[in-house]
XYZ file of C-alpha atoms in Angstrom:
673
model
C -25.501 13.284 19.506
C -22.660 14.032 21.965
C -23.700 11.140 24.193
C -23.642 8.710 21.268
C -20.161 9.827 20.261
C -18.861 9.528 23.836
C -20.390 6.046 24.043
C -18.504 4.950 20.903
C -15.259 6.366 22.243
C -15.823 4.550 25.564
C -16.332 1.242 23.767
C -13.200 1.843 21.747
C -11.155 2.633 24.869
C -12.397 -0.559 26.501
C -11.158 -2.509 23.459
C -7.726 -0.899 23.645
C -7.258 -1.201 27.406
C -8.702 -4.672 28.041
C -6.321 -7.644 28.437
C -7.939 -9.224 25.403
C -6.702 -6.295 23.307
C -3.447 -8.110 22.768
C -5.397 -10.328 20.416
C -7.215 -7.526 18.640
C -6.729 -5.293 15.489
C -7.654 -2.025 13.325
C -8.674 -0.290 10.023
C -7.241 -0.733 6.570
C -6.338 2.170 4.298
C -8.167 2.572 1.022
C -6.805 0.050 -1.433
C -7.353 -0.080 -5.165
C -9.760 -2.803 -6.243
C -9.672 -4.754 -9.443
C -7.800 -3.960 -12.621
C -4.102 -3.527 -13.205
C -1.612 -0.776 -13.885
C -3.097 -0.189 -17.317
C -6.310 1.064 -15.805
C -8.579 -1.925 -15.176
C -11.947 -0.982 -13.747
C -13.209 -2.045 -10.320
C -16.385 -4.080 -10.115
C -19.244 -4.165 -7.629
C -21.468 -7.000 -6.633
C -23.860 -7.745 -3.844
C -27.308 -8.959 -3.117
C -30.413 -6.946 -3.900
C -30.356 -3.772 -1.857
C -26.642 -4.109 -1.160
C -26.200 -0.393 -1.748
C -28.849 0.581 0.755
C -27.136 1.680 3.939
C -28.791 2.234 7.235
C -30.459 5.543 8.040
C -32.065 7.433 10.877
C -35.850 7.753 10.985
C -37.686 10.860 12.127
C -41.087 10.825 13.845
C -42.836 10.388 10.500
C -40.584 7.396 9.584
C -38.954 9.292 6.718
C -35.331 8.484 5.966
C -33.134 11.376 7.089
C -29.448 10.379 7.260
C -27.506 7.609 5.573
C -24.822 6.936 2.949
C -26.263 9.526 0.569
C -25.986 12.301 3.162
C -22.367 11.422 4.029
C -20.100 12.133 1.093
C -16.387 12.586 0.564
C -13.840 13.758 -1.999
C -10.088 13.486 -2.571
C -7.478 16.225 -2.864
C -6.789 15.304 -6.492
C -10.428 16.062 -7.326
C -10.033 19.638 -6.075
C -6.581 20.078 -7.610
C -7.824 19.068 -11.062
C -11.079 21.055 -10.796
C -13.077 17.826 -11.053
C -14.493 17.728 -7.539
C -17.399 15.326 -7.212
C -18.818 14.203 -3.877
C -18.720 10.401 -3.530
C -21.215 8.490 -1.399
C -20.166 5.833 1.110
C -19.805 2.330 -0.339
C -22.150 -0.159 1.324
C -21.763 -3.069 -1.103
C -20.811 -6.539 0.067
C -18.051 -7.175 -2.431
C -14.519 -7.336 -1.072
C -15.201 -6.783 2.631
C -13.554 -10.160 3.363
C -10.238 -8.965 1.860
C -8.623 -8.027 5.153
C -5.091 -9.148 4.318
C -3.128 -6.424 2.512
C -1.881 -8.843 -0.135
C -5.488 -9.784 -0.955
C -6.537 -6.127 -0.928
C -4.047 -5.451 -3.711
C -5.258 -8.471 -5.702
C -2.056 -10.395 -4.940
C 0.024 -7.899 -6.947
C 2.048 -7.425 -3.761
C 3.620 -10.093 -1.616
C 4.831 -10.180 1.987
C 6.655 -12.548 4.349
C 3.608 -14.732 4.909
C 1.926 -12.871 7.757
C 0.045 -9.645 8.386
C 2.299 -6.627 8.980
C 5.442 -8.042 7.360
C 7.511 -6.310 4.665
C 5.661 -5.774 1.375
C 6.997 -5.655 -2.168
C 5.405 -5.390 -5.591
C 5.404 -8.576 -7.663
C 5.671 -6.522 -10.873
C 8.031 -3.708 -11.852
C 6.975 -0.233 -10.701
C 8.044 3.032 -12.338
C 10.154 5.026 -9.819
C 9.313 8.539 -8.626
C 11.621 11.399 -9.563
C 13.625 13.316 -6.991
C 15.473 12.000 -3.960
C 13.636 9.116 -2.276
C 14.764 7.206 0.809
C 14.272 3.716 -0.680
C 12.695 2.571 2.612
C 9.165 1.622 1.601
C 8.491 -1.950 2.796
C 6.026 -0.771 5.476
C 4.661 2.354 3.795
C 1.471 0.728 2.495
C 0.419 -0.208 6.024
C -0.324 3.469 6.647
C -2.902 5.865 5.256
C -1.721 7.343 1.959
C -1.863 11.103 1.374
C -3.508 10.703 -2.032
C -6.243 8.515 -0.492
C -7.169 10.636 2.525
C -10.921 11.232 2.404
C -12.284 14.709 3.113
C -15.932 14.646 4.121
C -19.058 16.759 3.879
C -21.646 15.289 6.236
C -25.119 16.261 7.349
C -24.758 14.193 10.511
C -21.908 12.659 12.530
C -20.465 9.663 10.679
C -18.738 6.715 12.361
C -17.050 3.804 10.605
C -16.100 0.888 12.866
C -14.239 -2.121 11.487
C -13.112 -5.140 13.494
C -11.364 -8.279 12.251
C -10.609 -11.213 14.524
C -8.278 -13.115 12.257
C -7.131 -16.647 12.726
C -3.754 -17.347 14.332
C -3.408 -13.905 15.881
C -3.986 -11.676 12.842
C -6.172 -8.829 14.073
C -7.272 -5.447 12.774
C -9.308 -2.595 14.279
C -10.278 0.643 12.523
C -12.262 3.495 13.955
C -13.154 6.558 11.854
C -15.224 9.517 12.923
C -16.104 12.754 11.169
C -18.720 15.482 11.311
C -19.334 18.976 10.021
C -18.503 21.612 12.612
C -20.397 24.072 10.431
C -21.924 24.001 6.982
C -18.526 24.620 5.357
C -16.085 23.112 7.883
C -15.559 19.400 8.517
C -13.291 17.733 11.078
C -12.521 14.033 11.584
C -9.977 11.373 12.422
C -8.974 7.816 11.460
C -7.444 5.312 13.861
C -5.869 1.990 12.907
C -4.449 -0.777 15.061
C -3.073 -4.017 13.609
C -1.257 -6.974 15.180
C -0.016 -10.423 14.184
C 1.646 -13.260 16.084
C 4.698 -15.366 15.331
C 3.725 -18.565 13.484
C 7.010 -20.383 12.855
C 10.130 -20.513 14.957
C 8.697 -18.362 17.727
C 8.820 -18.652 21.488
C 6.094 -18.618 24.089
C 6.078 -17.841 27.764
C 3.503 -18.025 30.523
C 3.670 -14.260 31.029
C 3.432 -13.008 27.467
C 1.722 -15.861 25.642
C 2.424 -16.112 21.944
C 5.225 -13.879 20.735
C 4.102 -10.806 18.781
C 5.444 -10.613 15.215
C 4.186 -7.195 14.075
C 2.363 -4.238 15.576
C 0.995 -1.205 13.784
C -0.543 2.077 14.905
C -1.721 4.689 12.419
C -3.518 7.906 13.268
C -4.835 10.630 10.955
C -6.653 13.820 11.831
C -8.110 15.619 8.831
C -10.105 18.772 8.136
C -11.473 20.729 5.202
C -12.936 24.210 4.934
C -14.379 26.374 2.182
C -15.360 30.005 2.327
C -18.925 31.219 1.950
C -18.420 32.207 -1.678
C -16.292 29.103 -2.428
C -13.340 31.309 -3.364
C -11.044 29.770 -0.742
C -10.604 26.051 0.008
C -8.408 24.482 2.676
C -7.561 20.767 3.082
C -5.221 19.596 5.834
C -4.259 16.432 7.656
C -1.677 15.078 10.074
C -0.624 11.446 9.575
C 1.341 9.352 12.071
C 2.494 5.763 11.403
C 4.236 3.624 14.030
C 5.178 0.120 12.871
C 7.229 -2.467 14.757
C 8.283 -5.881 13.476
C 10.197 -8.876 14.746
C 12.691 -9.848 12.011
C 13.247 -13.596 11.825
C 15.227 -13.724 8.586
C 13.282 -16.835 7.596
C 13.303 -20.272 9.177
C 15.671 -23.215 9.064
C 13.991 -26.389 7.801
C 14.745 -29.478 5.652
C 16.295 -28.413 2.392
C 14.419 -28.672 -0.858
C 15.502 -26.858 -3.988
C 11.881 -26.358 -4.980
C 10.573 -25.689 -1.452
C 7.497 -27.854 -1.857
C 7.888 -30.653 0.715
C 5.650 -30.223 3.770
C 6.470 -31.603 7.196
C 3.869 -30.442 9.721
C 5.693 -32.119 12.609
C 8.900 -30.173 11.997
C 10.000 -27.731 14.712
C 11.107 -24.734 12.653
C 13.791 -22.416 13.989
C 14.234 -18.730 13.072
C 17.471 -17.624 11.427
C 17.545 -14.468 13.579
C 16.337 -14.675 17.154
C 17.264 -11.203 18.485
C 16.494 -8.883 15.552
C 13.712 -6.326 15.330
C 12.906 -3.148 13.434
C 10.748 -0.098 13.948
C 9.587 2.574 11.534
C 7.926 5.860 12.470
C 6.499 8.311 9.948
C 4.976 11.753 10.501
C 3.436 13.905 7.795
C 1.769 17.311 8.145
C 0.071 18.063 4.843
C -1.628 21.286 3.736
C -3.448 22.149 0.503
C -5.207 25.432 -0.107
C -6.357 27.398 -3.114
C -7.903 30.737 -3.991
C -10.123 31.204 -7.034
C -9.651 34.596 -8.674
C -11.596 33.346 -11.677
C -12.585 29.935 -13.017
C -9.785 30.271 -15.567
C -7.192 31.541 -13.084
C -6.691 30.020 -9.629
C -3.776 30.014 -7.201
C -2.865 26.969 -5.100
C -0.231 25.915 -2.601
C 0.752 22.455 -1.263
C 3.020 22.140 1.781
C 4.429 18.974 3.366
C 6.517 18.465 6.495
C 7.640 14.829 6.599
C 9.793 12.822 8.959
C 10.752 9.151 8.693
C 12.923 7.072 10.987
C 13.902 3.436 10.585
C 15.753 1.520 13.285
C 17.073 -2.026 12.999
C 18.660 -3.840 15.928
C 20.179 -7.301 16.235
C 21.849 -7.838 19.607
C 23.374 -11.176 18.599
C 24.524 -11.447 14.981
C 26.419 -14.703 15.469
C 23.615 -16.925 14.134
C 23.217 -14.719 11.072
C 26.951 -14.922 10.376
C 27.325 -18.676 10.833
C 24.068 -20.084 9.487
C 24.634 -23.685 8.409
C 21.858 -25.870 7.107
C 23.169 -29.390 6.587
C 20.003 -30.363 4.709
C 20.265 -27.344 2.414
C 23.996 -26.731 1.790
C 23.303 -24.149 -0.944
C 21.873 -21.768 1.633
C 24.182 -18.876 2.469
C 24.689 -17.190 5.864
C 22.191 -14.368 6.374
C 24.858 -11.734 7.060
C 27.772 -11.899 4.599
C 30.299 -10.278 6.976
C 30.839 -7.702 9.716
C 33.174 -4.715 9.564
C 33.620 -3.597 13.170
C 31.468 -5.342 15.754
C 31.135 -9.136 15.843
C 28.494 -9.107 18.596
C 25.675 -6.839 17.478
C 24.513 -4.311 14.920
C 22.351 -1.243 15.490
C 21.275 0.898 12.560
C 19.293 4.155 12.491
C 18.233 6.154 9.436
C 16.575 9.547 9.930
C 14.986 11.464 7.054
C 13.430 14.936 7.168
C 11.701 16.704 4.288
C 10.113 20.099 3.698
C 8.276 20.431 0.396
C 6.501 23.512 -0.936
C 4.619 23.675 -4.230
C 3.048 26.847 -5.595
C 1.123 26.949 -8.836
C -1.631 28.331 -11.006
C -4.484 26.373 -12.514
C -7.761 26.932 -14.263
C -10.605 25.562 -16.312
C -12.352 26.566 -19.533
C -15.701 25.036 -20.479
C -17.671 25.139 -23.718
C -20.548 23.012 -25.053
C -20.165 20.316 -22.408
C -16.420 19.835 -22.830
C -13.798 21.179 -20.436
C -10.132 22.089 -20.670
C -7.995 22.169 -17.514
C -4.445 23.335 -17.035
C -1.964 23.511 -14.186
C 1.600 24.849 -13.873
C 3.786 24.747 -10.787
C 7.105 25.323 -9.091
C 8.055 22.782 -6.420
C 10.914 23.036 -3.934
C 12.081 20.160 -1.738
C 14.706 20.335 0.973
C 15.707 17.126 2.720
C 18.176 16.061 5.355
C 19.381 12.476 5.860
C 21.339 11.042 8.766
C 22.555 7.449 8.948
C 24.315 6.093 12.021
C 25.221 2.661 13.361
C 26.596 1.017 16.522
C 26.992 4.375 18.249
C 29.341 4.054 21.233
C 30.606 0.583 20.280
C 34.043 0.096 18.716
C 33.408 2.609 15.942
C 34.913 6.111 16.328
C 32.922 7.730 13.475
C 29.814 5.733 12.691
C 27.474 8.197 11.037
C 27.096 10.392 7.990
C 24.759 13.182 6.960
C 23.610 14.598 3.650
C 21.162 17.260 2.504
C 19.966 18.780 -0.752
C 17.667 21.451 -2.143
C 15.719 20.313 -5.218
C 13.676 22.518 -7.532
C 11.041 21.146 -9.917
C 9.006 22.838 -12.622
C 5.991 21.156 -14.141
C 2.778 21.414 -16.082
C -0.422 19.441 -16.581
C -3.135 19.603 -19.258
C -6.466 17.821 -19.349
C -9.271 17.789 -21.881
C -12.646 16.294 -20.976
C -15.032 15.409 -23.795
C -18.780 16.180 -23.647
C -19.703 12.542 -22.969
C -17.996 12.912 -19.542
C -16.446 9.451 -20.013
C -13.588 10.380 -22.333
C -10.576 12.447 -21.356
C -7.014 13.078 -22.420
C -4.324 14.202 -19.979
C -0.637 15.048 -20.287
C 1.910 15.917 -17.605
C 5.573 16.887 -17.541
C 7.881 17.616 -14.609
C 11.583 18.411 -14.566
C 14.011 18.428 -11.646
C 16.445 21.151 -12.644
C 19.725 19.610 -13.763
C 18.637 16.021 -13.183
C 15.379 14.021 -13.234
C 12.563 14.138 -15.780
C 9.027 12.732 -16.082
C 6.622 12.831 -19.035
C 3.187 11.168 -19.067
C 0.231 11.032 -21.445
C -3.034 9.126 -21.028
C -6.296 8.556 -22.912
C -9.335 7.197 -21.097
C -12.651 6.326 -22.702
C -15.448 3.826 -22.358
C -13.727 1.453 -24.790
C -9.994 2.126 -24.419
C -7.424 3.153 -21.837
C -3.950 3.828 -23.213
C -0.892 5.823 -22.286
C 2.828 6.381 -22.342
C 5.324 7.522 -19.732
C 8.999 8.365 -19.887
C 10.893 8.692 -16.609
C 14.535 9.330 -15.755
C 14.899 9.058 -11.984
C 17.794 9.365 -9.568
C 18.878 6.343 -7.531
C 17.321 6.206 -4.083
C 19.365 7.606 -1.216
C 19.906 4.083 0.097
C 21.109 2.851 -3.309
C 23.549 5.742 -3.548
C 25.192 5.475 -0.150
C 24.968 3.241 2.880
C 27.286 2.549 5.807
C 26.683 -0.014 8.531
C 28.362 -2.772 10.472
C 27.256 -5.299 7.831
C 27.112 -3.386 4.517
C 29.028 -0.430 3.127
C 28.898 1.228 -0.306
C 29.182 4.687 -1.840
C 27.905 5.267 -5.381
C 27.459 8.989 -4.894
C 30.838 10.473 -4.024
C 33.200 8.476 -6.261
C 32.787 9.080 -9.976
C 34.221 5.663 -10.875
C 31.227 3.930 -9.265
C 28.630 6.676 -9.542
C 25.126 5.460 -10.396
C 23.434 7.066 -13.407
C 19.780 8.057 -13.778
C 17.400 5.107 -14.085
C 15.385 5.193 -17.297
C 11.875 3.781 -17.810
C 9.889 3.900 -21.037
C 6.411 2.482 -20.530
C 3.639 2.110 -23.113
C 0.348 0.474 -22.179
C -3.170 -0.087 -23.378
C -6.329 -1.854 -22.305
C -9.666 -2.502 -24.013
C -12.952 -2.598 -22.125
C -15.338 -4.872 -24.027
C -18.896 -5.706 -23.028
C -20.272 -8.807 -24.728
C -23.727 -9.342 -23.301
C -23.274 -10.531 -19.734
C -19.519 -10.910 -20.206
C -17.031 -8.050 -19.726
C -13.479 -8.565 -21.026
C -10.501 -6.271 -20.398
C -7.462 -7.404 -22.423
C -4.359 -5.282 -21.904
C -0.666 -4.991 -22.676
C 2.295 -3.255 -21.003
C 5.719 -2.776 -22.525
C 8.704 -1.477 -20.529
C 12.177 -0.570 -21.745
C 14.565 -0.150 -18.800
C 18.009 1.467 -18.869
C 20.571 1.802 -16.062
C 18.426 -0.504 -13.943
C 19.526 -0.767 -10.292
C 18.987 -4.031 -8.440
C 20.224 -5.682 -5.255
C 22.325 -8.740 -6.038
C 22.500 -12.059 -4.196
C 24.740 -10.451 -1.552
C 22.059 -7.728 -1.013
C 24.377 -5.051 -2.461
C 23.105 -2.562 -5.113
C 24.392 -2.932 -8.658
C 23.600 -1.032 -11.849
C 23.126 -2.735 -15.208
C 24.628 -0.725 -18.061
C 22.692 -2.484 -20.852
C 18.970 -2.054 -21.551
C 16.359 -4.776 -21.258
C 12.593 -5.030 -21.660
C 9.446 -6.366 -20.022
C 6.394 -7.462 -22.009
C 3.234 -8.148 -20.070
C -0.180 -9.141 -21.353
C -3.225 -9.256 -19.134
C -6.863 -10.245 -19.252
C -9.570 -9.210 -16.825
C -13.025 -10.782 -17.023
C -16.394 -10.583 -15.352
C -19.510 -12.634 -16.063
C -22.865 -12.140 -14.397
C -25.944 -14.301 -14.778
C -28.718 -13.632 -12.313
C -27.312 -14.016 -8.822
C -24.074 -15.653 -9.990
C -20.837 -13.731 -10.671
C -17.507 -14.947 -11.985
C -14.554 -12.536 -12.195
C -10.782 -12.464 -12.213
C -7.612 -11.365 -13.937
C -4.541 -13.062 -15.368
C -1.067 -11.782 -16.279
C 1.535 -13.302 -18.593
C 4.973 -11.645 -18.273
C 8.227 -12.036 -20.192
C 11.475 -10.402 -19.004
C 14.379 -10.274 -21.448
C 16.946 -10.335 -18.606
C 15.790 -12.410 -15.659
C 19.282 -12.364 -14.170
C 18.455 -9.000 -12.584
C 14.641 -8.918 -12.408
C 12.482 -11.917 -11.441
C 8.743 -11.917 -12.133
C 6.481 -14.979 -12.266
C 5.628 -15.808 -15.867
C 1.987 -16.381 -15.013
C -0.145 -14.896 -12.232
C -3.904 -15.307 -11.935
C -6.779 -14.492 -9.570
C -10.346 -15.780 -9.854
C -13.486 -15.639 -7.738
C -16.922 -17.231 -7.981
C -19.796 -15.665 -6.048
C -23.520 -16.197 -5.495
C -25.756 -13.682 -3.724
C -29.127 -14.375 -2.118
C -31.527 -13.141 0.552
C -32.299 -14.990 3.796
C -35.226 -14.323 6.126
C -36.125 -11.259 4.015
C -33.482 -9.159 5.806
C -30.117 -10.917 5.616
C -28.221 -10.321 2.362
C -25.540 -12.954 1.676
C -22.706 -13.002 -0.845
C -21.024 -16.431 -0.706
C -18.055 -17.384 -2.813
C -14.589 -18.805 -3.196
C -11.446 -17.145 -4.533
C -8.275 -18.609 -6.020
C -4.756 -17.323 -6.544
C -1.906 -18.834 -8.540
C 1.689 -17.893 -9.396
C 4.010 -19.925 -11.612
C 7.351 -21.015 -10.165
C 10.165 -18.431 -10.052
C 13.172 -17.402 -7.965
C 11.452 -14.815 -5.788
C 13.511 -12.128 -4.083
C 14.738 -12.580 -0.524
C 14.250 -9.959 2.203
C 17.063 -8.158 4.068
C 15.574 -6.272 7.056
C 18.766 -4.293 7.785
C 18.299 -2.263 4.575
C 14.566 -2.980 4.170
C 15.271 -4.308 0.648
C 14.300 -7.402 -1.311
C 17.271 -8.838 -3.234
C 18.080 -11.590 -5.727
C 18.601 -15.190 -4.653
C 19.304 -18.373 -6.622
C 18.774 -20.980 -3.917
C 15.070 -21.776 -3.903
C 12.085 -21.504 -6.229
C 8.660 -20.375 -5.076
C 5.223 -20.540 -6.605
C 3.474 -23.152 -8.741
C 0.827 -23.332 -6.033
C -2.924 -22.748 -6.089
C -4.413 -21.129 -2.974
C -8.168 -21.386 -2.310
C -10.207 -19.332 0.167
C -13.997 -19.694 0.645
C -15.901 -16.810 2.249
C -19.355 -15.442 3.013
C -20.187 -11.727 3.272
C -23.408 -10.728 5.008
C -25.382 -7.544 5.588
C -28.324 -6.763 7.809
C -29.384 -3.123 8.009
C -26.211 -1.071 8.515
C -24.017 -3.934 9.710
C -21.829 -5.964 7.351
C -20.075 -9.147 8.452
C -17.844 -11.728 6.850
C -16.603 -15.261 7.480
C -13.494 -16.488 5.684
C -11.335 -19.606 5.668
C -7.877 -18.506 4.529
C -5.504 -21.005 2.884
C -8.256 -23.627 2.998
C -6.369 -26.135 0.844
C -3.220 -26.192 2.978
C -1.531 -29.595 2.811
C -4.107 -31.163 0.490
C -1.566 -31.653 -2.310
C 1.395 -32.329 -0.021
C 2.787 -28.855 -0.740
C 3.878 -25.913 1.396
C 3.198 -22.383 0.209
C 5.983 -19.789 0.596
C 5.394 -16.048 0.275
C 9.134 -15.323 0.197
C 12.251 -17.506 0.367
C 12.307 -19.316 3.729
C 9.056 -17.658 4.852
C 6.023 -19.929 4.950
C 2.592 -18.461 4.430
C 0.422 -18.695 7.522
C -1.421 -22.021 7.882
C -5.137 -22.539 7.411
C -7.035 -20.031 9.545
C -10.555 -18.768 10.113
C -11.367 -15.047 10.166
C -14.420 -13.139 11.291
C -15.083 -9.455 10.727
C -17.659 -6.759 11.430
C -18.041 -3.499 9.525
C -20.522 -1.091 11.089
C -21.520 2.288 9.643
C -23.326 4.816 11.860
C -24.843 8.032 10.555
C -25.956 9.646 13.802
């Protein structure tokens, strides 16, 4: 057992230290699959036996270890007294979705390449309490709510390798095992890289210029006492993400951004800008059960986040002139102190402690759960720029202690498929959140009301390029952002066809947005968003057709831009080759209608309004084949297969082209020994 583990580690070290590692990758965090914000359900497909993972055989050829002996749970399962051990997924569906945009069903968008800044296509309800507002790279790390805690009968190893086309590479290595019957210890390692595609430089020493690099490491552990009275969950999470910030590319102007010129030598707007974000999180959850109806729990977080942006030559960003596109504005609107360079550092520290009571009452198959808590958060923020250059006082600090009180109720019906939950949380003297949700086999519906503070970045920011203060001066003080959200979705099964029609309605007040100059503004009047959606899945024998579509209307598109229509679809066929090779072959499509998508400003890590160029009205096609033999799953994928076929160029964000047609290959290997 020890020799096998050391062998895997040796192979991994060879990957990381070999010269070829510059072209390699790492593991993706757990992403939601299928459905939408109203609660769409994930689907599973695969050839016959797709759920049968590999296993170890003893001397009598009996199956000993495999997916069913390696199970995991989430912290939320323990917190809500609904702990259920989940077996490892060995299906073929979705293993080709290596790109983060694809993993989120194209409900997020980036700057056209792996590891670039992400944003949600649709409106997202904000969290209450003080938030940094720096979240463009957060999804590239493991999320606290998705950390898996294991209970294994044998050592478990999960190895994932993607050799993506045009320098997009990912490597993940996970290992866990039970130290004792009640104590498990493991770690997750992720490495991700991508290369510059447009406007980059090459050299004989470094080869193709690196666009983004990502390291993410998690060590996790869980323990329970002999009588199950005490439970401990803990993990340490480190994210290190670096990106080259090009600001887009300069190319022939076109108000609709649809003309392709493959022979054009594109030039980056920014040639000396880069950013780096580092996150550290030490998370602890533990509970003690005095009685099923009365339990004590405690959640502690120590978090640190730093974001650094540097541009050692801001002249090109200040004087951008595109003779073929005269409507295009300079990237930087101005400078306040230093005309040569800008250096910006934001440091955020947080200590959060939640103590609470919870319990469960059961009768005749139904269950009633409750939870009440007190949560304290203390944060410190420091923002500094161009230290030591022309600026006598170029930093500011702020800190605050926040106290929350909250409660949660859940009722689970005897059929185990229907439940009703309600939650309320109040930040004393300020923010408020109320949520209610009904889930059943036929219907998912809910309502939420949120009044949230502006982010720390929206409130106050000082740099060489931008300066604002909406916190200290009452005349320009930002008010609480209000969100009223009602939603519902039906889950209908009509023979072999499953339909999931849904509707979301938002009423927004005091909405804060970043205008065309990338400066935050608050809208005093209210406006609404109406979104209808339809998910579908049809199975007939070995053939599967599935997808989802969204139709969205915004009553004020001067401040919030969302494509009117967005759709995903996939067509798959599974079959067996040579009696051992399971194959799931298919093609997937994605479409967005034309709209003025937001532009990215790396200095503040914010997407902002722009009125210069429209994006969308483009259909992207990607054929793929997922394969499994024993415990090994593989995939082949041709991304952006229809590039140039309709004389169009696809843009993920204004002035950022999506990566050209590329071929990807991946291996996913599960070991249970």
